PDB file of C-alpha atoms and ligand atoms in Angstrom:
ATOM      1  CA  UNK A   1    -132.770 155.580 211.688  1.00 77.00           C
ATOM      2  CA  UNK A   2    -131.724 152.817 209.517  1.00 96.00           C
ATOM      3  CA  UNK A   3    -133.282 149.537 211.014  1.00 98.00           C
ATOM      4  CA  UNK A   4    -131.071 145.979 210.774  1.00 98.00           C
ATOM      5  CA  UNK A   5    -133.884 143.694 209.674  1.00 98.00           C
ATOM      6  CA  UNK A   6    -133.192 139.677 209.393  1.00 98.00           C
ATOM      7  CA  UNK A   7    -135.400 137.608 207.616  1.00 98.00           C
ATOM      8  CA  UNK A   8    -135.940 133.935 208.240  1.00 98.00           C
ATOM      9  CA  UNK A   9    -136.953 131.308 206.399  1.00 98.00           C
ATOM     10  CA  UNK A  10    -137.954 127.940 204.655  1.00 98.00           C
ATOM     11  CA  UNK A  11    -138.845 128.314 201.293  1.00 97.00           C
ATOM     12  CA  UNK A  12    -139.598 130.538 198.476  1.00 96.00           C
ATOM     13  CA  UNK A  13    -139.066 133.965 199.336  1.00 97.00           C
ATOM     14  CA  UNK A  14    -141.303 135.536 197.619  1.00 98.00           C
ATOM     15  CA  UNK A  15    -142.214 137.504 201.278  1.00 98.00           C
ATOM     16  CA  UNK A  16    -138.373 137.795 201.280  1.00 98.00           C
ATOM     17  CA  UNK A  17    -138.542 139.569 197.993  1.00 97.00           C
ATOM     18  CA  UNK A  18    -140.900 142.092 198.610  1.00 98.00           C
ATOM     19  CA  UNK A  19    -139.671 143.461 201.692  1.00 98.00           C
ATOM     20  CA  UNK A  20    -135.757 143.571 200.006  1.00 97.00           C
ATOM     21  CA  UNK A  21    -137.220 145.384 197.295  1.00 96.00           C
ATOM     22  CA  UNK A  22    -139.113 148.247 199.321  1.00 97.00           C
ATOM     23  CA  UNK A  23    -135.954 147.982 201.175  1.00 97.00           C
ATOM     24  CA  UNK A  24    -133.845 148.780 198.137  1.00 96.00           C
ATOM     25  CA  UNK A  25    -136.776 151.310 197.205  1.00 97.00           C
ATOM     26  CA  UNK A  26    -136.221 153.344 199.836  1.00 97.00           C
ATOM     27  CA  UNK A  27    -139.958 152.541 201.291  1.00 98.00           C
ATOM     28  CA  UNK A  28    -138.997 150.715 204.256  1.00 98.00           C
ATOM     29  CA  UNK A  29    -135.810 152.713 206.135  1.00 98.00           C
ATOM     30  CA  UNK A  30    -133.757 149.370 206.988  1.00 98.00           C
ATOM     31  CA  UNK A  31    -131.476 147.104 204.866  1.00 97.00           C
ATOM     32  CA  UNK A  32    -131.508 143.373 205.364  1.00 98.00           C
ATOM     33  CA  UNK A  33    -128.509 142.575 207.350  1.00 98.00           C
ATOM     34  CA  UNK A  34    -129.215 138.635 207.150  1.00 98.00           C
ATOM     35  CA  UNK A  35    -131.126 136.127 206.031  1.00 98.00           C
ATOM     36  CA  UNK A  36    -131.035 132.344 207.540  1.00 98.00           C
ATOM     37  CA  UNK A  37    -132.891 129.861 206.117  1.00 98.00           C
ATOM     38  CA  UNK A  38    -133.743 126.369 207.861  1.00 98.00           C
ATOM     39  CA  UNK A  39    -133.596 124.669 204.526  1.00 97.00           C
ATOM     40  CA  UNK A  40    -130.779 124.135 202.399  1.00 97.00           C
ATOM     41  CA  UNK A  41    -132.633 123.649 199.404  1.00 97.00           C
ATOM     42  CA  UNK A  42    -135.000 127.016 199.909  1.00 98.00           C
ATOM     43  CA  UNK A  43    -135.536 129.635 197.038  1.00 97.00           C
ATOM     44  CA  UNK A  44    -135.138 132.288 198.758  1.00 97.00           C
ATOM     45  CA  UNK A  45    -131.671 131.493 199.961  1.00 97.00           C
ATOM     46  CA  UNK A  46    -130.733 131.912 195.619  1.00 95.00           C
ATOM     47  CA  UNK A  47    -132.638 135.443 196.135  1.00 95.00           C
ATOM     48  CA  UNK A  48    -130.535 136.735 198.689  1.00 95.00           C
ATOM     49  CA  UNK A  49    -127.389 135.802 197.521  1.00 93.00           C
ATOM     50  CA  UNK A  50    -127.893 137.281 193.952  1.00 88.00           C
ATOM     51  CA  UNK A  51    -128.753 140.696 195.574  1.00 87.00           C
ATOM     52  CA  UNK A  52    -126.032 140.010 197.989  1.00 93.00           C
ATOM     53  CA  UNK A  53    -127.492 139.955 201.503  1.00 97.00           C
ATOM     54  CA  UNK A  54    -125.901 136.995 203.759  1.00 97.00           C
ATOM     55  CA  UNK A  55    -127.222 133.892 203.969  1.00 98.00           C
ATOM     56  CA  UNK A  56    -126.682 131.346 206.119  1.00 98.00           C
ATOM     57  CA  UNK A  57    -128.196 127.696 206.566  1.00 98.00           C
ATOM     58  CA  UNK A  58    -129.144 126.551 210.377  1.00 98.00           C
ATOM     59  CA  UNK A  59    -130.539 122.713 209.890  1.00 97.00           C
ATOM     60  CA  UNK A  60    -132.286 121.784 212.927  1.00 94.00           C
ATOM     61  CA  UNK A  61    -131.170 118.191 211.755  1.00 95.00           C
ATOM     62  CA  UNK A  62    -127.755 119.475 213.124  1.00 97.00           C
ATOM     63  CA  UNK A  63    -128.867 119.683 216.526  1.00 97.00           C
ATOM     64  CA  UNK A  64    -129.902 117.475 219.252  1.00 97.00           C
ATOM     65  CA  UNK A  65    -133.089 119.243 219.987  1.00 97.00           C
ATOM     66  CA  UNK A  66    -135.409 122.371 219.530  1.00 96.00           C
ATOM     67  CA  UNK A  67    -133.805 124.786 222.598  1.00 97.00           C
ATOM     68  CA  UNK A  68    -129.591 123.983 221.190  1.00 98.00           C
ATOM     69  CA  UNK A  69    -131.208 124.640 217.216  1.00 98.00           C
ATOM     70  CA  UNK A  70    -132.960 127.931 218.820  1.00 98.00           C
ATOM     71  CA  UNK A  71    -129.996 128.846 220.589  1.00 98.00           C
ATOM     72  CA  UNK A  72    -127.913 128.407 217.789  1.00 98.00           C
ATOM     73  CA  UNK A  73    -130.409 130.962 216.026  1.00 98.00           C
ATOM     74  CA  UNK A  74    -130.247 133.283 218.065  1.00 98.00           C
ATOM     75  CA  UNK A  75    -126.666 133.904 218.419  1.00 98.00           C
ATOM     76  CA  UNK A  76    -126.288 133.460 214.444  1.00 98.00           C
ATOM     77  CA  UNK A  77    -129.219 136.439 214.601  1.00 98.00           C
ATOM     78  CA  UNK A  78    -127.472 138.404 217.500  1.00 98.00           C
ATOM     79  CA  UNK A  79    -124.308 138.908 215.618  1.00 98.00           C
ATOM     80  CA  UNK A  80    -126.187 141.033 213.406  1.00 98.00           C
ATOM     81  CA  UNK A  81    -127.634 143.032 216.230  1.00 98.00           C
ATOM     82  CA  UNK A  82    -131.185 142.676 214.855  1.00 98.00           C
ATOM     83  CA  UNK A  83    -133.518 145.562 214.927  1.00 98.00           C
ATOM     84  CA  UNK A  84    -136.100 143.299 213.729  1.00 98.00           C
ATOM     85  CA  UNK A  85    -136.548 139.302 212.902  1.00 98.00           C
ATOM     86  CA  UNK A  86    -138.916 138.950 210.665  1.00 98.00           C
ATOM     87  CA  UNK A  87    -140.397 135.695 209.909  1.00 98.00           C
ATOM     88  CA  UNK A  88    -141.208 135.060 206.432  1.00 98.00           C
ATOM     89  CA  UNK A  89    -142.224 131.251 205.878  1.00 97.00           C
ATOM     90  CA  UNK A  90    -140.250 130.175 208.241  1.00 97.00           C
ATOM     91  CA  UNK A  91    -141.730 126.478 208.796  1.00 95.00           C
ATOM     92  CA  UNK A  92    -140.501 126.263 212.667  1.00 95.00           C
ATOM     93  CA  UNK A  93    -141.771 126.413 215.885  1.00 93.00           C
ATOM     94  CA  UNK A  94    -139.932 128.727 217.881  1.00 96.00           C
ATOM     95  CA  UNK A  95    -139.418 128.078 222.071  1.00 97.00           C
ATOM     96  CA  UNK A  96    -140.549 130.340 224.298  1.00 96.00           C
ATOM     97  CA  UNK A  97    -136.683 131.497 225.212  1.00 97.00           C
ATOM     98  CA  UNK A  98    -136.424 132.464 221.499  1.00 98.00           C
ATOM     99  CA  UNK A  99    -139.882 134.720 221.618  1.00 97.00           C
ATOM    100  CA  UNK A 100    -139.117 136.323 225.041  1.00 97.00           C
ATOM    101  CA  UNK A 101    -135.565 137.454 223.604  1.00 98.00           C
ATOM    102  CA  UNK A 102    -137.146 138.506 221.106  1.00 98.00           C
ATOM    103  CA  UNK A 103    -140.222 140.539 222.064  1.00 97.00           C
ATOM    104  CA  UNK A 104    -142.014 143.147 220.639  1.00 98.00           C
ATOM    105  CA  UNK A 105    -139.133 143.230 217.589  1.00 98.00           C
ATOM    106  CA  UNK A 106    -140.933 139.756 216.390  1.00 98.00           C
ATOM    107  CA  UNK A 107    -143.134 139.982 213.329  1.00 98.00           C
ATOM    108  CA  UNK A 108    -144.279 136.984 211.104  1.00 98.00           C
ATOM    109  CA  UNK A 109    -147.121 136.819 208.560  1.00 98.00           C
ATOM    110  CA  UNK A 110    -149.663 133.872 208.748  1.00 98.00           C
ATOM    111  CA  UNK A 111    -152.028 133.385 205.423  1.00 98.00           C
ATOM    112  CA  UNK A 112    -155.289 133.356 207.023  1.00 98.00           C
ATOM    113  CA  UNK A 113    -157.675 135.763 208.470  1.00 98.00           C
ATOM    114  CA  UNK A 114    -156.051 135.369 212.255  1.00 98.00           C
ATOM    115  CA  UNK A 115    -157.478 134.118 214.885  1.00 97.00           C
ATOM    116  CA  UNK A 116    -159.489 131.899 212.533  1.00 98.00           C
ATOM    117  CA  UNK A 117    -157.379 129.086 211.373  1.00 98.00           C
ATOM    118  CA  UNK A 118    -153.900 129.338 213.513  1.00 96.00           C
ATOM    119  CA  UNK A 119    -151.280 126.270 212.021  1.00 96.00           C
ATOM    120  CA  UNK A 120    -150.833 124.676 208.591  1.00 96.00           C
ATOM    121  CA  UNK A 121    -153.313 124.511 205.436  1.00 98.00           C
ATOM    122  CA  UNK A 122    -155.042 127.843 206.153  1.00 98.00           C
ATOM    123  CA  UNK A 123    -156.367 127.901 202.074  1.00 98.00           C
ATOM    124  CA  UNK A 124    -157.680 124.224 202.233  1.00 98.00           C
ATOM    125  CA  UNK A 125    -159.641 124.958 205.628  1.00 98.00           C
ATOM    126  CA  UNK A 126    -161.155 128.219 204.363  1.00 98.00           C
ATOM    127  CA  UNK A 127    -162.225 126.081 201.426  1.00 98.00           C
ATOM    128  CA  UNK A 128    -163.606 123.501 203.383  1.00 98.00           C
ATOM    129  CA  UNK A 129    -165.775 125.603 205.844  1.00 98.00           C
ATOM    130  CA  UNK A 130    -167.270 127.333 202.946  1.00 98.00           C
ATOM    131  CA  UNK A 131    -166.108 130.436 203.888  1.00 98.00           C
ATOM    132  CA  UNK A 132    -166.717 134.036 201.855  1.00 98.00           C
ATOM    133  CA  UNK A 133    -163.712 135.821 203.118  1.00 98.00           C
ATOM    134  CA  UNK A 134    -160.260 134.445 203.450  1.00 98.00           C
ATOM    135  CA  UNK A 135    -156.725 136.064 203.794  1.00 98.00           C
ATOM    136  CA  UNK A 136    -153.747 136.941 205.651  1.00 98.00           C
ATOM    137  CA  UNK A 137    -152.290 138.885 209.297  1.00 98.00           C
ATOM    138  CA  UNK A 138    -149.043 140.521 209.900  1.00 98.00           C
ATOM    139  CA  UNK A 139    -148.427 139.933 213.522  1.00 98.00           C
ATOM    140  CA  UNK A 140    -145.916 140.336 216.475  1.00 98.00           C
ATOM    141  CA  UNK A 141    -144.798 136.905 217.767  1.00 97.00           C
ATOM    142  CA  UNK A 142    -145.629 136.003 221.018  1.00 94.00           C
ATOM    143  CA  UNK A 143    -145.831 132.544 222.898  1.00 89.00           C
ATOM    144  CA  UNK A 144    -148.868 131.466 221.593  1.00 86.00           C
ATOM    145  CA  UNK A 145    -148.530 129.923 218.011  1.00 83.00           C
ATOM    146  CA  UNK A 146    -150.349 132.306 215.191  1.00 89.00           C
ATOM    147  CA  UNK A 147    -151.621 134.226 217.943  1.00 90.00           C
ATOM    148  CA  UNK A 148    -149.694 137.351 218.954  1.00 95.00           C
ATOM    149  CA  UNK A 149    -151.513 141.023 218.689  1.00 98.00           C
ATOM    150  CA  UNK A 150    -152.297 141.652 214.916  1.00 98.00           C
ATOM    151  CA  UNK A 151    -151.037 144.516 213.518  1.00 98.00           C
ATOM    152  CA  UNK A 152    -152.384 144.129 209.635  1.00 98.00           C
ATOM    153  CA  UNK A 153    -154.791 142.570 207.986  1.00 98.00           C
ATOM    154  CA  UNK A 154    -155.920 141.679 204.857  1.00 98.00           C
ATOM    155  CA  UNK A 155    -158.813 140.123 203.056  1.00 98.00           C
ATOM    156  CA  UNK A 156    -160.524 138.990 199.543  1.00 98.00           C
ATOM    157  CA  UNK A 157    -163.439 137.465 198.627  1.00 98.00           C
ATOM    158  CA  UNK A 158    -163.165 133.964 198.063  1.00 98.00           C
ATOM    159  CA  UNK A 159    -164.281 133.076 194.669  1.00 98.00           C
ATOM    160  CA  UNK A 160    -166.776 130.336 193.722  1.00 97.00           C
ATOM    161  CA  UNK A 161    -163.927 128.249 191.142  1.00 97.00           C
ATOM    162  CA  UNK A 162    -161.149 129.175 193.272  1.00 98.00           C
ATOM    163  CA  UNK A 163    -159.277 125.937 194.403  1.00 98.00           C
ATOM    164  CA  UNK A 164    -156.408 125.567 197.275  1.00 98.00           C
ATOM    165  CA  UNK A 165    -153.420 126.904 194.669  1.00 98.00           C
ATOM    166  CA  UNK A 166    -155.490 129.891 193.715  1.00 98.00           C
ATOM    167  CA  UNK A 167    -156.565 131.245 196.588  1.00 98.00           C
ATOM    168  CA  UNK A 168    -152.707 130.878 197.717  1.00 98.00           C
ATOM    169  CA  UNK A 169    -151.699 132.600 194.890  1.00 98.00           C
ATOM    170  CA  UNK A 170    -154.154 135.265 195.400  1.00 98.00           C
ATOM    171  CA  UNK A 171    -153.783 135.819 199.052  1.00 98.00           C
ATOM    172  CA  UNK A 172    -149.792 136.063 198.372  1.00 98.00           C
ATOM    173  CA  UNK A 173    -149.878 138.430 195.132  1.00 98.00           C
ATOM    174  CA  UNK A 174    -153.018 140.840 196.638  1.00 98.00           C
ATOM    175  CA  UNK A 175    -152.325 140.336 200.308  1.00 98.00           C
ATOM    176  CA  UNK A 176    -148.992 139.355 201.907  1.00 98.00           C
ATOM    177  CA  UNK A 177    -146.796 141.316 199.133  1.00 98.00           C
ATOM    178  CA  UNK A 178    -148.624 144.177 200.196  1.00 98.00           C
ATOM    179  CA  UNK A 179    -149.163 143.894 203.760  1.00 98.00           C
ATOM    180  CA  UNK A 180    -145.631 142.624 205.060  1.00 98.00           C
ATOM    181  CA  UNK A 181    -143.244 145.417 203.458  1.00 98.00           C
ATOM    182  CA  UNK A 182    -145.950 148.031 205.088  1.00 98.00           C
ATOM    183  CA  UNK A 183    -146.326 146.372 208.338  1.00 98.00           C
ATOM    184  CA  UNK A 184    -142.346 146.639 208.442  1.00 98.00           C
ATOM    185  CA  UNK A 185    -141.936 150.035 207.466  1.00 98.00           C
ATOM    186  CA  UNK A 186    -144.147 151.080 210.110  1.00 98.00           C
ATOM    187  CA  UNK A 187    -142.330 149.094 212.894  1.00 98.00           C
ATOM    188  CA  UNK A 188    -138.812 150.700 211.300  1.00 98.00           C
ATOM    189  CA  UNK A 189    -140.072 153.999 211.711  1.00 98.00           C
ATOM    190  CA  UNK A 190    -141.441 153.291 215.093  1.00 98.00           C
ATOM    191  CA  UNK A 191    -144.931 154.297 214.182  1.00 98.00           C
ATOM    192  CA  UNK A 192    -146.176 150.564 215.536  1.00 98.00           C
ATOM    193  CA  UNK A 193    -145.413 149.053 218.666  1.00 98.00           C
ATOM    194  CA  UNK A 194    -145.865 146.308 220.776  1.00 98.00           C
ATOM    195  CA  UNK A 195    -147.619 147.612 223.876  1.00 97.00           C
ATOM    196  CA  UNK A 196    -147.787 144.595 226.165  1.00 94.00           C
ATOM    197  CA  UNK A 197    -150.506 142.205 224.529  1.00 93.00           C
ATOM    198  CA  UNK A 198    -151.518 145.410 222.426  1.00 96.00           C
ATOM    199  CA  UNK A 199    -150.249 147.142 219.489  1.00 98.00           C
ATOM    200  CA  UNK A 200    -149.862 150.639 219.526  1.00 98.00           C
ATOM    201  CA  UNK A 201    -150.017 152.647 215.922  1.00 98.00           C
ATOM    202  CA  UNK A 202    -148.844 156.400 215.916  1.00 95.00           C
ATOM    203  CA  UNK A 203    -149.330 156.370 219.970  1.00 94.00           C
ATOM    204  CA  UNK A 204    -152.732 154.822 219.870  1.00 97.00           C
ATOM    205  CA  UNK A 205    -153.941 151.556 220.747  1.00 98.00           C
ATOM    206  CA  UNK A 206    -155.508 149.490 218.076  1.00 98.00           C
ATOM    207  CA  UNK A 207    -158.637 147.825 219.036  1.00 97.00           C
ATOM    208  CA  UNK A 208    -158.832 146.179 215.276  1.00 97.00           C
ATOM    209  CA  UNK A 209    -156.333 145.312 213.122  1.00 98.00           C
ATOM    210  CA  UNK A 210    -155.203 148.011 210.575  1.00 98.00           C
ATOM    211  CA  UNK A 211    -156.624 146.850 207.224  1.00 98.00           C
ATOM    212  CA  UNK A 212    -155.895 147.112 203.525  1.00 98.00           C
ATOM    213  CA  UNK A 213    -157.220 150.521 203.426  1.00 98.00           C
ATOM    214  CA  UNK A 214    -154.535 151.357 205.719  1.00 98.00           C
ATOM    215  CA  UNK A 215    -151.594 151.142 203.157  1.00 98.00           C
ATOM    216  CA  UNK A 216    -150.275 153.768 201.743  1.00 98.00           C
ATOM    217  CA  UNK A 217    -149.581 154.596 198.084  1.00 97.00           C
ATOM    218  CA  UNK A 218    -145.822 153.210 197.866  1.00 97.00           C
ATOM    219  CA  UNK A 219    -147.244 149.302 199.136  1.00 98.00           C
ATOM    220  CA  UNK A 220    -150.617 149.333 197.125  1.00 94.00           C
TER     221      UNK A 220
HETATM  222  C1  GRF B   1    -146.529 132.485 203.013  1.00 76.91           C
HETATM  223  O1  GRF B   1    -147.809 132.144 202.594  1.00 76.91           O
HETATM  224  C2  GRF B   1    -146.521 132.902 204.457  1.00 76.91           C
HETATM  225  O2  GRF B   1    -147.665 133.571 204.841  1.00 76.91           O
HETATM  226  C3  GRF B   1    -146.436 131.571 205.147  1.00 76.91           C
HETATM  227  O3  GRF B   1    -145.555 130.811 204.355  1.00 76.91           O
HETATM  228  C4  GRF B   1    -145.588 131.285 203.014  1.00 76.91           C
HETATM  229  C5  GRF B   1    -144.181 131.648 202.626  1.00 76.91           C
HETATM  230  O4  GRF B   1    -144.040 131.941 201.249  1.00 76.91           O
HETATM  231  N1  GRF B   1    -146.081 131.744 206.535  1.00 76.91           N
HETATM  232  P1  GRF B   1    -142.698 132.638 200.726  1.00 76.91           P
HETATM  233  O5  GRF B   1    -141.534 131.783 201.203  1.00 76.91           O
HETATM  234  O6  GRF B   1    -142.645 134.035 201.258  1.00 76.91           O
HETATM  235  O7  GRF B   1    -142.781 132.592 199.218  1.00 76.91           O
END
């Protein structure tokens, strides 16, 4: 099976680019059928169109309110007939009518070792509380924000000079670019699962997170 995987949005796309690229390596078994950005002025949208996936812009300062901008989404989404939506930076909130259509074929990627530090500034709030550890959780979405059933983790050692930019940069170049495209060729071959609140991984339910140990050779 070929999955049809849509990506959304806000910003740089450097999530975006990974996950085209194992896409275009033959790593994850899926093509990006769209990508739709909430920002006009977002990197990634330039990405997209060079390789030539479609992109689209959905404003949410063209709509009256958050359910018309989400319903808007998801019948820009549905004309694709998304296997997958895969969130990717995309700086929204999403309403509860948007997750529930959406269910268990949901998956975003939050930069911080989830459930610590749900929300924005994840690097800066590691920092603060002095912690040792920080990094970042591929997810399914469900209605609580940052806090659907993990399905991948990954962390580093937070380093004693290591300031808010580095520790972004590091979490993004050892972490997300490795975690998301594996995380999403798992849920294209089926292999993981939402399971009600639990996520299932080759039939069996994972008490833990999977973890960076996890990832096989092509991600590493
Ligand atoms: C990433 O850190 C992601 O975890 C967060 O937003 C950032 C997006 O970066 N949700 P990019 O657009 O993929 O470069």
């Amino acid at each position: 099976m070929s999955a049809r995987i849509a990506v959304l949005i806000s910003g740089r796309g450097r999530n975006l680019q990974a996950l085209a690229q194992a896409c275009a390596d033959g790593h994850i078994p899926g093509r990006i059928a769209v990508v739709l950005s909430s920002r006009a002025d977002a990197a990634g949208l330039d990405y997209a169109r060079h390789y030539g996936i479609e992109a689209a812009v959905l404003s949410h300062r063209d709509y009256p309110d958050r359910a018309s901008y989400d319903r808007a989404l998801m019948a820009a989404l549905d004309r694709h007939a998304p296997d997958v939506v895969v969130l990717a930076g995309f700086m929204r909130i999403l309403t509860p009518t948007f997750v529930a259509h959406y269910r268990g074929r949901l998956l975003n990627i939050h930069p911080s070792l989830l459930p610590r530090y749900p929300g924005l500034d994840t690097h800066r709030r590691a920092l603060e509380a002095g912690d040792a550890e920080h990094g970042a959780t591929v997810h399914f979405v469900t209605e609580e924000l940052d806090g659907g059933p993990a399905i991948i983790q990954g962390q580093l050692n937070v380093h004693a000079q290591d300031t808010e930019g580095s520790l972004a940069d590091r979490v993004m170049n050892e972490i997300e670019l490795k975690i998301y495209p594996q995380a999403l060729a798992w849920f294209a071959r089926g292999e993981v699962v939402l399971d009600g609140d639990a996520v299932r991984f080759g039939g069996r339910r994972l008490d833990a997170p999977l973890g960076l140990d996890d990832i096989e050779a092509a991600f590493r």
